[in-house]
Coordinates of C-alpha atoms in Angstrom, one line a residue:
M26 CA 0.0 -0.3 0.3
R27 CA 1.4 3.5 -0.7
V28 CA 0.4 5.7 2.4
L29 CA 1.2 9.4 2.2
V30 CA -0.1 11.6 5.0
T31 CA 0.4 15.5 4.1
G32 CA 2.2 17.5 7.0
A33 CA 4.5 14.7 8.0
G34 CA 7.6 18.2 9.3
G35 CA 4.2 19.3 12.1
F36 CA 3.9 17.7 15.5
V37 CA 1.7 14.4 14.3
G38 CA 3.2 13.2 11.3
P39 CA 6.5 12.6 12.5
H40 CA 4.9 10.6 15.5
L41 CA 2.4 8.7 12.3
L42 CA 5.0 8.3 9.9
Q43 CA 6.7 6.1 13.6
H44 CA 4.2 3.9 14.6
L45 CA 3.1 2.9 10.4
H46 CA 6.5 2.1 9.8
S47 CA 7.0 0.0 13.3
T48 CA 3.4 -1.5 12.8
Q49 CA 2.8 -1.8 8.7
A50 CA 6.2 -2.5 7.7
T51 CA 4.6 -3.1 4.2
Q52 CA 3.7 0.0 2.8
T53 CA 5.8 2.4 1.7
L54 CA 5.5 6.1 3.2
F55 CA 5.7 9.2 1.2
G56 CA 5.2 12.8 3.6
T57 CA 4.7 16.7 2.6
A58 CA 6.5 19.0 3.9
Y59 CA 6.8 22.5 3.3
N60 CA 9.6 23.9 5.6
P61 CA 12.6 21.8 3.3
H62 CA 14.2 21.6 7.4
A63 CA 11.4 20.1 9.1
Q64 CA 12.7 16.6 10.7
R65 CA 13.2 13.3 7.7
L66 CA 12.6 9.6 8.8
P67 CA 14.4 7.4 6.9
F68 CA 11.9 5.2 6.1
V69 CA 9.9 8.0 4.7
T70 CA 9.9 9.9 0.6
Y71 CA 9.5 13.1 1.3
H72 CA 8.4 15.4 -0.8
T73 CA 9.2 19.8 -0.9
V74 CA 5.3 21.2 -1.8
D75 CA 3.1 24.0 -1.1
L76 CA -0.3 22.4 -1.4
L77 CA -1.7 25.7 -1.8
D78 CA -0.8 25.3 -5.6
Y79 CA -3.6 22.9 -7.4
D80 CA -0.1 22.3 -9.8
A81 CA 2.7 21.5 -7.1
T82 CA -0.8 19.3 -5.1
L83 CA -2.1 17.6 -9.0
S84 CA 1.6 16.6 -9.7
L85 CA 2.6 15.1 -5.6
L86 CA -0.6 12.9 -6.4
R87 CA 0.6 12.3 -9.7
D88 CA 3.6 10.6 -8.7
T89 CA 3.1 9.2 -5.1
Q90 CA -0.2 7.5 -6.7
P91 CA -1.4 7.4 -3.2
D92 CA -3.8 4.6 -1.7
L93 CA -4.4 6.0 1.2
I94 CA -3.9 9.3 2.4
Y95 CA -3.8 11.0 6.3
H96 CA -3.9 15.1 5.1
L97 CA -2.5 16.2 8.4
A98 CA -1.0 19.6 7.2
G99 CA -2.9 22.8 8.3
Q100 CA -2.9 25.6 10.4
S101 CA -2.8 23.6 13.8
S102 CA -3.4 26.8 16.4
P103 CA -6.7 28.4 17.3
S104 CA -4.2 31.5 18.9
K105 CA -2.5 32.0 15.8
A106 CA -6.3 32.1 13.9
L107 CA -7.5 35.0 16.0
K108 CA -4.2 37.2 14.5
A109 CA -4.0 35.5 11.4
L110 CA -7.7 34.7 10.3
W111 CA -7.8 34.6 6.3
Q112 CA -4.5 33.0 6.3
T113 CA -6.3 30.8 8.3
H114 CA -9.7 29.6 6.7
E115 CA -7.8 29.8 3.2
I116 CA -4.9 27.0 4.3
N117 CA -6.8 24.9 6.0
V118 CA -9.3 24.9 3.6
R119 CA -7.8 25.6 0.9
I120 CA -5.3 23.0 0.6
Q121 CA -8.2 20.1 1.2
L122 CA -10.3 21.6 -1.9
N123 CA -7.2 21.3 -4.0
I124 CA -6.4 17.3 -2.9
F125 CA -10.2 16.5 -3.4
E126 CA -9.9 17.6 -6.9
A127 CA -6.9 16.7 -8.2
C128 CA -8.5 13.6 -6.9
L129 CA -10.4 13.7 -9.0
E130 CA -9.1 15.2 -12.1
L131 CA -6.5 12.1 -11.8
G132 CA -9.3 9.7 -11.6
I133 CA -7.5 8.3 -8.3
K134 CA -10.0 7.7 -4.9
P135 CA -7.5 6.9 -2.6
R136 CA -8.8 6.6 1.2
I137 CA -9.1 10.1 3.3
L138 CA -8.6 11.1 6.4
S139 CA -9.5 14.5 7.3
I140 CA -8.1 15.2 10.3
S141 CA -11.3 17.9 12.0
S142 CA -11.5 19.3 15.8
G143 CA -13.3 18.8 18.9
E144 CA -13.1 22.5 18.5
I145 CA -16.2 22.2 16.0
Y146 CA -18.7 22.0 19.2
C147 CA -17.1 23.8 21.0
G148 CA -19.8 27.4 21.2
G149 CA -21.9 25.0 22.7
A150 CA -19.8 23.3 25.3
T151 CA -21.3 25.7 27.7
D152 CA -22.9 23.3 30.1
P153 CA -20.9 20.4 31.9
D154 CA -24.1 17.9 31.7
S155 CA -24.2 18.2 28.1
M156 CA -20.5 16.3 28.1
P157 CA -19.2 14.2 26.8
V158 CA -19.9 15.9 23.3
D159 CA -20.7 12.7 20.7
E160 CA -20.3 13.0 16.7
T161 CA -24.8 14.2 16.3
A162 CA -23.6 16.7 18.6
E163 CA -24.3 20.3 16.6
L164 CA -21.7 22.4 15.5
Q165 CA -20.8 25.4 16.6
P166 CA -17.2 26.7 15.9
S167 CA -16.8 29.5 18.3
N168 CA -13.1 30.2 16.8
P169 CA -11.1 31.2 13.1
Y170 CA -9.7 28.1 13.4
A171 CA -12.5 25.9 14.2
L172 CA -14.5 27.5 11.9
S173 CA -11.9 26.7 9.0
K174 CA -11.9 23.3 11.0
A175 CA -15.7 22.9 10.7
T176 CA -15.7 23.5 7.1
Q177 CA -13.2 21.5 6.8
D178 CA -14.7 19.1 7.8
L179 CA -18.2 19.0 5.7
M180 CA -15.9 19.6 2.9
G181 CA -15.0 15.8 3.4
L182 CA -18.9 15.0 3.8
Q183 CA -19.5 16.7 0.6
Y184 CA -16.7 15.2 -1.6
F185 CA -18.5 11.7 -0.4
L186 CA -22.1 12.8 -0.8
S187 CA -20.9 13.8 -4.4
Y188 CA -18.3 11.9 -5.3
K189 CA -18.0 8.8 -3.5
L190 CA -15.0 10.1 -2.7
P191 CA -13.9 8.0 0.4
V192 CA -13.6 10.2 3.4
V193 CA -13.3 9.5 6.9
R194 CA -14.1 12.7 8.7
V195 CA -11.5 12.6 12.2
R196 CA -12.7 15.0 15.0
P197 CA -9.4 15.0 17.8
F198 CA -10.2 16.8 20.8
N199 CA -6.8 18.1 22.3
H200 CA -4.3 16.3 22.0
T201 CA 0.1 17.0 23.3
G202 CA 3.1 15.2 24.0
P203 CA 6.8 15.2 22.7
G204 CA 7.6 17.8 19.6
Q205 CA 4.7 20.2 20.3
Q206 CA 5.6 24.1 19.1
E207 CA 5.2 26.6 21.7
S208 CA 1.8 27.7 20.7
F209 CA -0.2 25.5 23.1
V210 CA -0.7 25.0 26.5
A211 CA 1.0 22.6 27.7
P212 CA 4.0 22.9 25.8
D213 CA 3.8 27.1 26.7
F214 CA 4.4 25.9 30.1
A215 CA 6.6 23.1 29.7
L216 CA 9.1 25.2 27.9
Q217 CA 9.0 28.6 30.7
I218 CA 10.0 25.7 33.0
A219 CA 13.2 24.5 30.9
R220 CA 13.3 28.2 30.3
I221 CA 13.5 28.7 34.0
E222 CA 16.0 25.7 35.4
A223 CA 17.9 25.9 32.7
G224 CA 18.0 30.5 33.8
T225 CA 17.0 31.5 30.2
Q226 CA 14.3 32.9 31.7
D227 CA 13.2 34.6 35.1
P228 CA 11.4 32.9 38.0
V229 CA 8.0 33.8 36.8
M230 CA 5.6 31.6 34.6
R231 CA 3.2 33.2 32.6
V232 CA -0.1 31.8 32.4
G233 CA -3.6 32.3 30.5
N234 CA -6.8 30.6 31.8
L235 CA -6.6 28.0 34.6
E236 CA -10.2 26.8 35.9
A237 CA -10.5 25.8 31.4
E238 CA -11.3 22.4 31.9
R239 CA -9.9 20.7 27.7
D240 CA -10.4 16.7 26.7
F241 CA -6.2 15.6 26.8
T242 CA -5.0 12.5 25.3
D243 CA -1.2 12.4 24.2
V244 CA -0.4 12.5 20.6
R245 CA 1.3 8.3 20.7
D246 CA -2.2 7.5 21.3
V247 CA -3.6 9.7 18.5
V248 CA -1.3 8.5 15.9
R249 CA -3.1 5.2 16.9
A250 CA -6.1 6.2 17.1
Y251 CA -5.8 7.6 13.1
A252 CA -4.1 4.0 11.7
L253 CA -7.6 1.9 13.2
L254 CA -10.1 4.2 11.6
A255 CA -7.9 4.4 8.0
E256 CA -8.5 0.9 8.0
K257 CA -12.3 0.3 9.5
G258 CA -13.8 3.9 9.6
E259 CA -16.9 3.9 7.1
A260 CA -16.3 6.5 4.9
G261 CA -18.7 9.9 4.9
Q262 CA -18.7 8.7 9.2
A263 CA -17.4 11.6 11.4
Y264 CA -15.4 10.1 15.0
N265 CA -14.0 11.7 17.7
V266 CA -10.7 10.7 18.6
A267 CA -10.9 12.2 22.6
S268 CA -10.1 10.6 25.9
N269 CA -13.1 11.1 27.3
R270 CA -11.5 13.1 30.1
A271 CA -11.0 16.2 31.2
F272 CA -8.4 18.1 32.8
S273 CA -8.5 21.5 34.4
V274 CA -5.5 24.1 33.2
Q275 CA -4.6 24.0 36.8
F276 CA -4.0 21.1 37.1
L277 CA -1.5 20.6 33.8
L278 CA 0.1 23.3 35.4
D279 CA 0.1 21.7 38.9
T280 CA 1.0 18.2 37.4
L281 CA 4.6 20.2 35.8
L282 CA 5.7 21.6 38.6
R283 CA 5.2 18.4 40.3
F284 CA 8.2 17.5 37.9
T285 CA 11.0 20.4 38.7
D286 CA 12.8 21.4 41.9
A287 CA 13.0 25.0 40.1
K288 CA 10.6 27.3 42.4
I289 CA 8.2 29.6 40.3
R290 CA 6.0 31.9 40.8
V291 CA 3.1 31.8 38.3
E292 CA 1.4 35.2 37.0
I293 CA -1.5 35.0 35.2
D294 CA -1.5 37.2 31.7
P295 CA -4.4 38.4 30.3
A296 CA -2.8 38.3 27.3
K297 CA -2.6 34.7 27.5
F298 CA -6.9 34.7 27.5
R299 CA -8.9 33.9 24.7
P300 CA -12.1 36.2 23.2
V301 CA -14.4 33.2 23.7
D302 CA -12.6 30.4 26.5
V303 CA -15.3 28.1 27.2
P304 CA -15.4 26.5 30.3
I305 CA -15.4 22.7 29.3
V306 CA -14.6 20.3 26.2
Q307 CA -14.6 16.5 26.8
G308 CA -15.3 14.3 23.6
D309 CA -17.6 10.9 23.4
N310 CA -14.8 7.9 22.3
S311 CA -17.6 5.9 21.9
R312 CA -17.7 5.5 18.3
L313 CA -14.1 5.1 18.1
R314 CA -14.0 2.3 21.5
E315 CA -16.9 0.4 20.1
L316 CA -15.4 0.4 15.8
T317 CA -12.0 -0.5 16.6
G318 CA -11.4 -1.3 20.7
W319 CA -9.4 1.6 20.6
Q320 CA -8.6 3.3 23.7
P321 CA -5.8 6.1 25.6
S322 CA -2.8 4.1 26.4
I323 CA -0.7 6.2 28.6
E324 CA -1.5 8.7 31.5
F325 CA -1.6 12.4 31.2
E326 CA 0.8 12.7 33.6
Q327 CA 3.5 10.5 31.8
T328 CA 2.0 13.1 28.8
L329 CA 3.4 15.8 30.9
R330 CA 6.5 14.1 32.3
D331 CA 7.9 13.1 28.3
L332 CA 7.0 16.5 27.2
L333 CA 8.4 17.9 30.0
D334 CA 11.3 16.5 29.2
D335 CA 11.9 17.1 25.7
C336 CA 11.0 20.3 26.3
R337 CA 14.5 20.9 28.7
A338 CA 16.1 19.3 25.6
R339 CA 15.1 21.8 23.5
V340 CA 16.4 24.6 25.6
Q341 CA 20.0 22.6 26.4
P342 CA 21.4 23.2 24.1
T343 CA 21.1 27.0 23.9
T344 CA 22.3 27.0 27.2
R345 CA 25.2 25.0 25.9
S346 CA 26.4 28.0 23.4
K347 CA 25.9 30.6 25.7

């Protein structure tokens, strides 16, 4: 089987490719990376391509002839989306549109995992009694990023209904782990701790809303779910990837602080608050679990410990060079 992973140089891509290589060695793996300096794995054939360019996307699919596409490429940060509205919509909507249209032009119908987000429900996540939210819930995107992902999700449904393109819609809730960039809350906290330990930041952590509760899953569990859905998911159907548990941001912070001996003062920074920040988001993973048997295997505390160790490794080279 020929497998293409878009966004292979991002956070989730390398974890997914490692998983596929270790569990499904008969696959031929291709990856796209817009950044020529992104991480490269030796068992993957990479294509440096701008997926916003339709002709480049068409050439990519003609060259790789994928049987399966994991579509991970996109702008993944809600906080960045607030500062780059049109860019977020253009990237997340146009790239997927280019992939779908290129498939139709080439007359190929690879199985496609369209990666949306649990954020698409969030405008309705105001009542704890409504949690956990399942795939039948109304889409109520409450920020520009969520709107772009809801559009992407519905586009996957439309191309399945209109052209029988075998698109499986996947709605992952918050996920974190080694390699995640600083624009997300867990690596933001972890990198601040690592810099304080290394002496490159004053012993003060700046944080946003600590009361919000979010459904966190380890990225290594998430990519297992993706692989199972690629194998067993029903085309046109939507699947939550979630832990079924909500953790407060305060719990996340307290857990990371337990893993350091540094004396750290925590300060609230209003600039880190979102314009709309719903109190609780928790996903129901029943549909995924019943179909595949998947469930999270890595405890959240272990995820955070591994993330902090990864952030320490990122900070150390800078420290030693000074």
